[in-house]
Structures are given as C-alpha cells and as structure tokens.
Coordinates of C-alpha atoms in Angstrom, one line a residue:
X1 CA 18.7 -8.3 -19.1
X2 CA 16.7 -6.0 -21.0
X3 CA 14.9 -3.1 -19.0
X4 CA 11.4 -1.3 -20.1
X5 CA 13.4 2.1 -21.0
X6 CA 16.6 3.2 -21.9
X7 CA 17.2 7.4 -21.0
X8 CA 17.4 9.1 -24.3
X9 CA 17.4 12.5 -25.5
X10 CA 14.9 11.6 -28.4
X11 CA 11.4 11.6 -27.0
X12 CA 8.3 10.8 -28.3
X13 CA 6.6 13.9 -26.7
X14 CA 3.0 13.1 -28.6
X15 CA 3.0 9.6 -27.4
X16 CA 3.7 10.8 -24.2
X17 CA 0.9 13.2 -24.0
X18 CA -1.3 10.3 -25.0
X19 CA 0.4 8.0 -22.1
X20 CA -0.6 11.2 -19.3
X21 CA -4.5 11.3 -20.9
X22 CA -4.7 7.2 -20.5
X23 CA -3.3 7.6 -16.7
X24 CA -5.4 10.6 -16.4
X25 CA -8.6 8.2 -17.7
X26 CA -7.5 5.4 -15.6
X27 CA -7.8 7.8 -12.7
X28 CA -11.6 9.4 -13.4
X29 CA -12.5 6.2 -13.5
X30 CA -11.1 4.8 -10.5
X31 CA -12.8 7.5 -8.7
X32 CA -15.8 7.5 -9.9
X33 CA -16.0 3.9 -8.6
X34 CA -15.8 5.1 -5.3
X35 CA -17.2 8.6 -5.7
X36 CA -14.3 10.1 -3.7
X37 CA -10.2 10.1 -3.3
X38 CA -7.5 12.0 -4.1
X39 CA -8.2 12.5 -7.8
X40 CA -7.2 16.3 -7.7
X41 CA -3.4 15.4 -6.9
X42 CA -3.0 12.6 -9.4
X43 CA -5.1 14.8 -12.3
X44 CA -1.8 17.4 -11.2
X45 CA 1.3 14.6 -11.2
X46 CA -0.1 12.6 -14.5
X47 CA 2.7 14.2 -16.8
X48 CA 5.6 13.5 -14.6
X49 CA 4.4 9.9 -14.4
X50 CA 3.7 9.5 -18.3
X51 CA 7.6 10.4 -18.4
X52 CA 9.1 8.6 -15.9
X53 CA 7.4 5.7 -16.4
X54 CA 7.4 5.7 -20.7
X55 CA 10.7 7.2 -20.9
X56 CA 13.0 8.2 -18.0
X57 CA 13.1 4.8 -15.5
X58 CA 14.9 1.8 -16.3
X59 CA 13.0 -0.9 -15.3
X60 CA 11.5 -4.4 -16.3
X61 CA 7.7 -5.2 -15.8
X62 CA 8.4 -8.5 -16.2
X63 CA 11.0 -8.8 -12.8
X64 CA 10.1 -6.2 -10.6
X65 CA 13.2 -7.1 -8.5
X66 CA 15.6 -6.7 -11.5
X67 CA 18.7 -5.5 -9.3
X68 CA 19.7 -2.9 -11.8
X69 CA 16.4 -1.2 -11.9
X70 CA 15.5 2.6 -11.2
X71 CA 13.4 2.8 -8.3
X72 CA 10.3 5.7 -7.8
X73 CA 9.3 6.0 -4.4
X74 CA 6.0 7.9 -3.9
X75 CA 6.5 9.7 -0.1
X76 CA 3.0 11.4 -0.5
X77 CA 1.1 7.7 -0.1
X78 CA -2.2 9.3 -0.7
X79 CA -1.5 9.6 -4.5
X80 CA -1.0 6.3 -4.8
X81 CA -4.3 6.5 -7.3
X82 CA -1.7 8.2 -9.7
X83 CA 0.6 5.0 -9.3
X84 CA -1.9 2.5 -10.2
X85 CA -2.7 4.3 -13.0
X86 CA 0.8 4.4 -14.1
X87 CA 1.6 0.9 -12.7
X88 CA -1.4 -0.5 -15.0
X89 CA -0.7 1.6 -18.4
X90 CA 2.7 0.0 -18.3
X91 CA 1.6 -3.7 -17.8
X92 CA 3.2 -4.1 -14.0
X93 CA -0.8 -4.2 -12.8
X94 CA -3.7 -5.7 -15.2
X95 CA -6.2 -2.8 -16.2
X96 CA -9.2 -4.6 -14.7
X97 CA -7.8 -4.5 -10.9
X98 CA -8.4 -0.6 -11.1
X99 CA -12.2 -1.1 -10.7
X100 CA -11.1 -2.3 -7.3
X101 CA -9.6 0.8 -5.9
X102 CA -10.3 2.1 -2.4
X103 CA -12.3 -1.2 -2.1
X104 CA -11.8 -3.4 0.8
X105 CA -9.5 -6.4 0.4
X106 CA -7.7 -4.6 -2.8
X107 CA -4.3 -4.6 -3.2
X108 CA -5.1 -1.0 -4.3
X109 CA -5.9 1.1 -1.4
X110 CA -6.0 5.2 -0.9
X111 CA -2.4 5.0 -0.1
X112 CA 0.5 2.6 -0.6
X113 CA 0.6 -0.9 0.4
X114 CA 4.2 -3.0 -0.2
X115 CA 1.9 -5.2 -1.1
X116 CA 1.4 -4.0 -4.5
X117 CA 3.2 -5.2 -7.4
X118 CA 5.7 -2.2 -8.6
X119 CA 5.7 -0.7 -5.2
X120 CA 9.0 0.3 -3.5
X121 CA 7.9 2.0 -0.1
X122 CA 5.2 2.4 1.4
X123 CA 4.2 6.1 1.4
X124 CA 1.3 8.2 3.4
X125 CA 3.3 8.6 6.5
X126 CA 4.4 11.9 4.8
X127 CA 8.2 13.0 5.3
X128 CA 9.5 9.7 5.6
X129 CA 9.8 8.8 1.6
X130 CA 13.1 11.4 1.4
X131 CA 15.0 9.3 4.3
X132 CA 14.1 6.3 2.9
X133 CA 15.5 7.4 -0.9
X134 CA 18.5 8.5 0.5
X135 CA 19.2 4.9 2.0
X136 CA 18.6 3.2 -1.2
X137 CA 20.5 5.4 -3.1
X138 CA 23.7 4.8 -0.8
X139 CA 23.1 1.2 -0.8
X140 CA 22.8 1.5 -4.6
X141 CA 26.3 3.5 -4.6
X142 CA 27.5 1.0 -2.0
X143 CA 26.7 -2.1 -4.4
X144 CA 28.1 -0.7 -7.5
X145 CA 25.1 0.1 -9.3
X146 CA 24.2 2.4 -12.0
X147 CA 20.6 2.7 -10.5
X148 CA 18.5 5.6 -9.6
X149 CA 16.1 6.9 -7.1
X150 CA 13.5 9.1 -7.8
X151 CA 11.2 10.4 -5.0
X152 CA 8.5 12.0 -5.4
X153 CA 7.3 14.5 -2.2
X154 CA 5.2 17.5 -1.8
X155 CA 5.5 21.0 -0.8
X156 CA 3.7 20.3 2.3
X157 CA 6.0 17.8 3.3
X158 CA 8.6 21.1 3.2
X159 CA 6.8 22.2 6.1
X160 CA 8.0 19.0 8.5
X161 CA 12.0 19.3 9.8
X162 CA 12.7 15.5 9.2
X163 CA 12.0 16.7 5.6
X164 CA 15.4 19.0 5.4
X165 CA 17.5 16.9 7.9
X166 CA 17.6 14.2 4.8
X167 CA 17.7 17.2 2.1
X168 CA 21.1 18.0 4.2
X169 CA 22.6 14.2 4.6
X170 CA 21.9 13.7 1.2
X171 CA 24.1 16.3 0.4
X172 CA 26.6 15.7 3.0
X173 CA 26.9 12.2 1.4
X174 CA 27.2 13.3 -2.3
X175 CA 24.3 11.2 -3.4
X176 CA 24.1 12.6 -6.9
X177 CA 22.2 9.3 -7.7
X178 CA 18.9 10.6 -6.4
X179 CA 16.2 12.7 -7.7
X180 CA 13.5 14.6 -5.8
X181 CA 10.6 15.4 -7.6
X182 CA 8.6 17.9 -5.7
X183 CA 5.0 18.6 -6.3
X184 CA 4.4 22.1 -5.7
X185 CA 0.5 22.3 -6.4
X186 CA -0.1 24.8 -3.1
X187 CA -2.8 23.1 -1.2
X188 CA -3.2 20.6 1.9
X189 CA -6.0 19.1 3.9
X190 CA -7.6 22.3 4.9
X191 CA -6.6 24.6 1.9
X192 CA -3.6 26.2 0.6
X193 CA -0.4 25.7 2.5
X194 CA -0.2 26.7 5.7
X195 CA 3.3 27.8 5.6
X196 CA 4.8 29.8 3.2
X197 CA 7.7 27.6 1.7
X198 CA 9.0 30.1 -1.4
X199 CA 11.7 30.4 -2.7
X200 CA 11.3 26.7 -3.3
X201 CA 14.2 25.9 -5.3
X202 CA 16.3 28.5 -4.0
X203 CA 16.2 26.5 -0.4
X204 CA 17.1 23.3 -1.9
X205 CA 19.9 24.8 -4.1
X206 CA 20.9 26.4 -0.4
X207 CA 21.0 23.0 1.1
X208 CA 23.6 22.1 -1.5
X209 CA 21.1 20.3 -3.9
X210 CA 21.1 21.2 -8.1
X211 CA 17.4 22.6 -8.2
X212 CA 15.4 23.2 -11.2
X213 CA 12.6 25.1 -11.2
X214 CA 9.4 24.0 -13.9
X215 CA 5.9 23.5 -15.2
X216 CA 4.7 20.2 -13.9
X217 CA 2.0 20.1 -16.5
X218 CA 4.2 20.3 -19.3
X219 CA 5.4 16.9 -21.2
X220 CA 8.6 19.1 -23.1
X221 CA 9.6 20.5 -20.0
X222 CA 9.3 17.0 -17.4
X223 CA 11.4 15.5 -20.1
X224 CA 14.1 18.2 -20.2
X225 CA 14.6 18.9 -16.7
X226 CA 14.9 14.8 -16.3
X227 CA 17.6 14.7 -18.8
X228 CA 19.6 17.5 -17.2
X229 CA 19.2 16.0 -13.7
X230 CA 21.4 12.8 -15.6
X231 CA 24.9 13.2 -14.7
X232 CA 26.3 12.3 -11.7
X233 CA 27.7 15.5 -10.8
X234 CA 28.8 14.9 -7.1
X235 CA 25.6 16.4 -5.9
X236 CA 21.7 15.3 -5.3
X237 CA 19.4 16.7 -7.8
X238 CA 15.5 18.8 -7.0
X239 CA 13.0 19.0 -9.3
X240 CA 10.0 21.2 -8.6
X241 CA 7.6 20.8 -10.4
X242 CA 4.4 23.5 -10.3
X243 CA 1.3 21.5 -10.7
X244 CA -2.3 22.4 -11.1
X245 CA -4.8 19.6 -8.9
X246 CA -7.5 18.3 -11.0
X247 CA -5.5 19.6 -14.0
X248 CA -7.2 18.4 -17.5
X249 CA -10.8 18.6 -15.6
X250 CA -12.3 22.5 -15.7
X251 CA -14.4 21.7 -12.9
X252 CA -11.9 20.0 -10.6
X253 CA -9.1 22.9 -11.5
X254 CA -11.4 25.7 -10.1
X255 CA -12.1 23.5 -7.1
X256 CA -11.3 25.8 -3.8
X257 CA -11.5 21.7 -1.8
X258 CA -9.4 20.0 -3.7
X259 CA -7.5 17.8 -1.3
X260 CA -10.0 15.2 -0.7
X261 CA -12.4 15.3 -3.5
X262 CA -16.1 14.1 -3.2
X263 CA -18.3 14.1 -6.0
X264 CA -22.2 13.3 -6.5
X265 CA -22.8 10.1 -8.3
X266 CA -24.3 11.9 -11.4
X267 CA -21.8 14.5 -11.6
X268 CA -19.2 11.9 -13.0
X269 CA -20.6 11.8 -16.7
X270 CA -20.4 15.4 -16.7
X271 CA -16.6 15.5 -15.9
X272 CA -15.9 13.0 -17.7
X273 CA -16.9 14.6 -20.6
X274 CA -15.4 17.4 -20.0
X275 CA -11.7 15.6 -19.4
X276 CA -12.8 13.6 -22.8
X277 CA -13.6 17.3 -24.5
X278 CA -10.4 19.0 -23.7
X279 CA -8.0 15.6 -24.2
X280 CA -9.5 15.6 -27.7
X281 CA -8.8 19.4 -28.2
X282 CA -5.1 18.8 -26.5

C-alpha cells in the first residue's frame, strides 16, 4: 500500500515553506471566525507541521487506519487549531470544515476530539500524550512494525512529574521508535513559565534520551534534526524545538498575552495583512 510520504534526505525546503504559510493562513482564518483561540501556539508549531506532515510521516489520507502508518500525537490538545490546519492542507479534512472551528457541533473544537478524522489521541489533558506514545510505540515494536510515533508536548508539560516518569520508562524500554517534539515557546496560561525548566535538552539527554537542541521556526533545521532522529539506535529520541507564539504575525509575536489570544473584530484585516506582507517578503 502506498503511504502519503516516504523519509528522504532530498527536501523540497521552498515547497515546504509554502506548505507552513498555507497552515499558517488556514489558521488566521479559523480564528478570525471566532475572534479568539490559541492562534499564538499554532502561528509557533506551523514549520514542524509543514514537515512532518509533507515530508517526514508515512501515512495514507486515503485509510487513516493503514496499519503501517506513523502516528503524531498532539499531548498539548489546545493546539489542535494547528492540526486542522495541517489535517486540511493534506486532504485528510476538506478545507471548508475549517470555517467551523470552535463552533458548536464541529468535529473541530479548541482541543482534540477522537472524533476527528486523522486524530490519534485525544490531547488537552496535558501530560498524558508522552504515556500514551510510549504504549503505541511498544505495541508498534511488539507487532513488528516499522512505524513511528511522534509526540508532540510542551515545555510546560515539563513542569508535571507524570511527564518524566514516561521520559524514564521510555528509556528503560529502549523505545528508539518514538520521537518527542517539544515546543519550547516559554509561556503558559498566566505568562511565561512558571518554573524554570533549562537546560532542556540536557535533562532529557540525562534521562537517557538522544536530545537535539533547535530553531522551531526554521524549515532547514526541522527537516535535519528529523532525519538524524531516524535510526533506531536503542534509545528514544527529543527534539526541542524553540518557537516564537504568533510567529509570522508582528503583532501577535510582541504579544506579552499570548496564551489565549482575543482579538477585536476589525483588528483581523489588519493582521492579516500583515502575515500576507511578510509571507510575500519570506
């Protein structure tokens, strides 16, 4: 069966860029519907979901339950306006359903549902999406498959214990199938993080991960620190990722509130045009 990528080291690194401006438009424009969500942290995760979805998984939008297929979990639920986007700009969701985010009765809410087409866990319920990779990528190993799991979690989720009890099973158990991608983009509901959580890859590597260390926000350098966390080396594999909220919108960058992000219904032309602006000069 034929799958939607095959992992390469020849990327298309412009097409990508174009892929992470279309999920970054998809995204204005689901917020704008509803005037409010959380636009900042999908803005910040766009280029790590232009790769994995357009290059790095291995996956079929046309049998979602293909056995052999890479799995992304998202364990911060409340981006899950990132994952439509992406989920739509590959073909898994139709374009249209976007207008219907955050609505009642949509399949896309402000977090996960298992409900949704494409979706693996249900996320939002934050610290529980490492566990849960770790279990599919043991069944994976149990079944013989060549699969992968990628989860994605924040640097806030650092902050809860259940969070390094699976960092420490997962190496325990050797499950070198399985790639965390942290988002490292400094702020939570109130601010920046409470706790200080640096070194960040240092206390992965310490809990007997391979950690890389790199600009979320850069196409060349997603794609490279993908390909490097490829071989099955005995060993799970960390990516953190340093991300700017509301990246590719001025406005939204400098925003001290950028967790939950309200805006005024004629402020949306404005950054709109702006995103437009610098994607043109990009």
């Amino acid at each position: 069966m034929a799958s939607h990528n095959f992992s390469s080291d020849e990327p298309d690194l412009a097409g990508l860029k174009i892929r992470a401006a279309n999920l970054r438009r998809h995204m204005l424009a689901m917020a704008r519907g509803q005037g409010q969500g959380y636009i900042g942290q999908g803005l910040g995760i766009a280029d790590l979901l232009a790769v994995l979805y357009f290059h790095e998984l291995r996956y079929d939008p046309q049998d979602l339950a293909w056995p052999e297929r890479d799995r992304f979990l998202l364990s911060t639920g409340h981006y899950s306006i990132a994952l439509w986007a992406a989920l739509a700009e590959c073909g898994i969701i139709p374009v249209s359903e976007l207008s219907t985010y955050g609505a009642d009765g949509s399949r896309l809410d402000m977090s996960t549902l298992d409900t949704t087409p494409g979706v693996e866990v249900i996320g939002g319920s934050l610290c529980h999406g490492l566990g849960q990779a770790i279990g599919q990528a043991l069944a994976l190993r149990m079944d013989g498959r060549r699969a992968r799991v990628f989860v994605e979690l924040s640097d806030g989720e650092m902050q809860e214990g259940s969070t390094w009890e699976a960092a420490m099973a997962a190496s325990h158990f050797g499950v070198d199938n399985l790639v965390a991608l942290i988002d490292c983009n400094g702020i939570q509901a109130d601010g920046r993080l409470v706790l200080d959580m640096e070194p960040v890859a240092g206390k992965w590597q310490a809990f007997g991960w391979e950690a890389q260390e790199i600009d979320g926000n850069n196409i060349a350098a997603v794609f490279d620190a993908l390909r490097r966390a490829r071989p099955l080396s005995g060993k799970p594999k960390a990516i953190v990722l340093r991300t700017l909220p509301g990246k590719g919108v001025v406005t939204l960058e400098q925003r001290e509130k950028a967790h939950f992000v309200r805006v005024d219904p004629g402020e949306w032309d404005g950054l709109i045009r702006e995103f437009e602006r610098g994607a043109a000069n990009g």
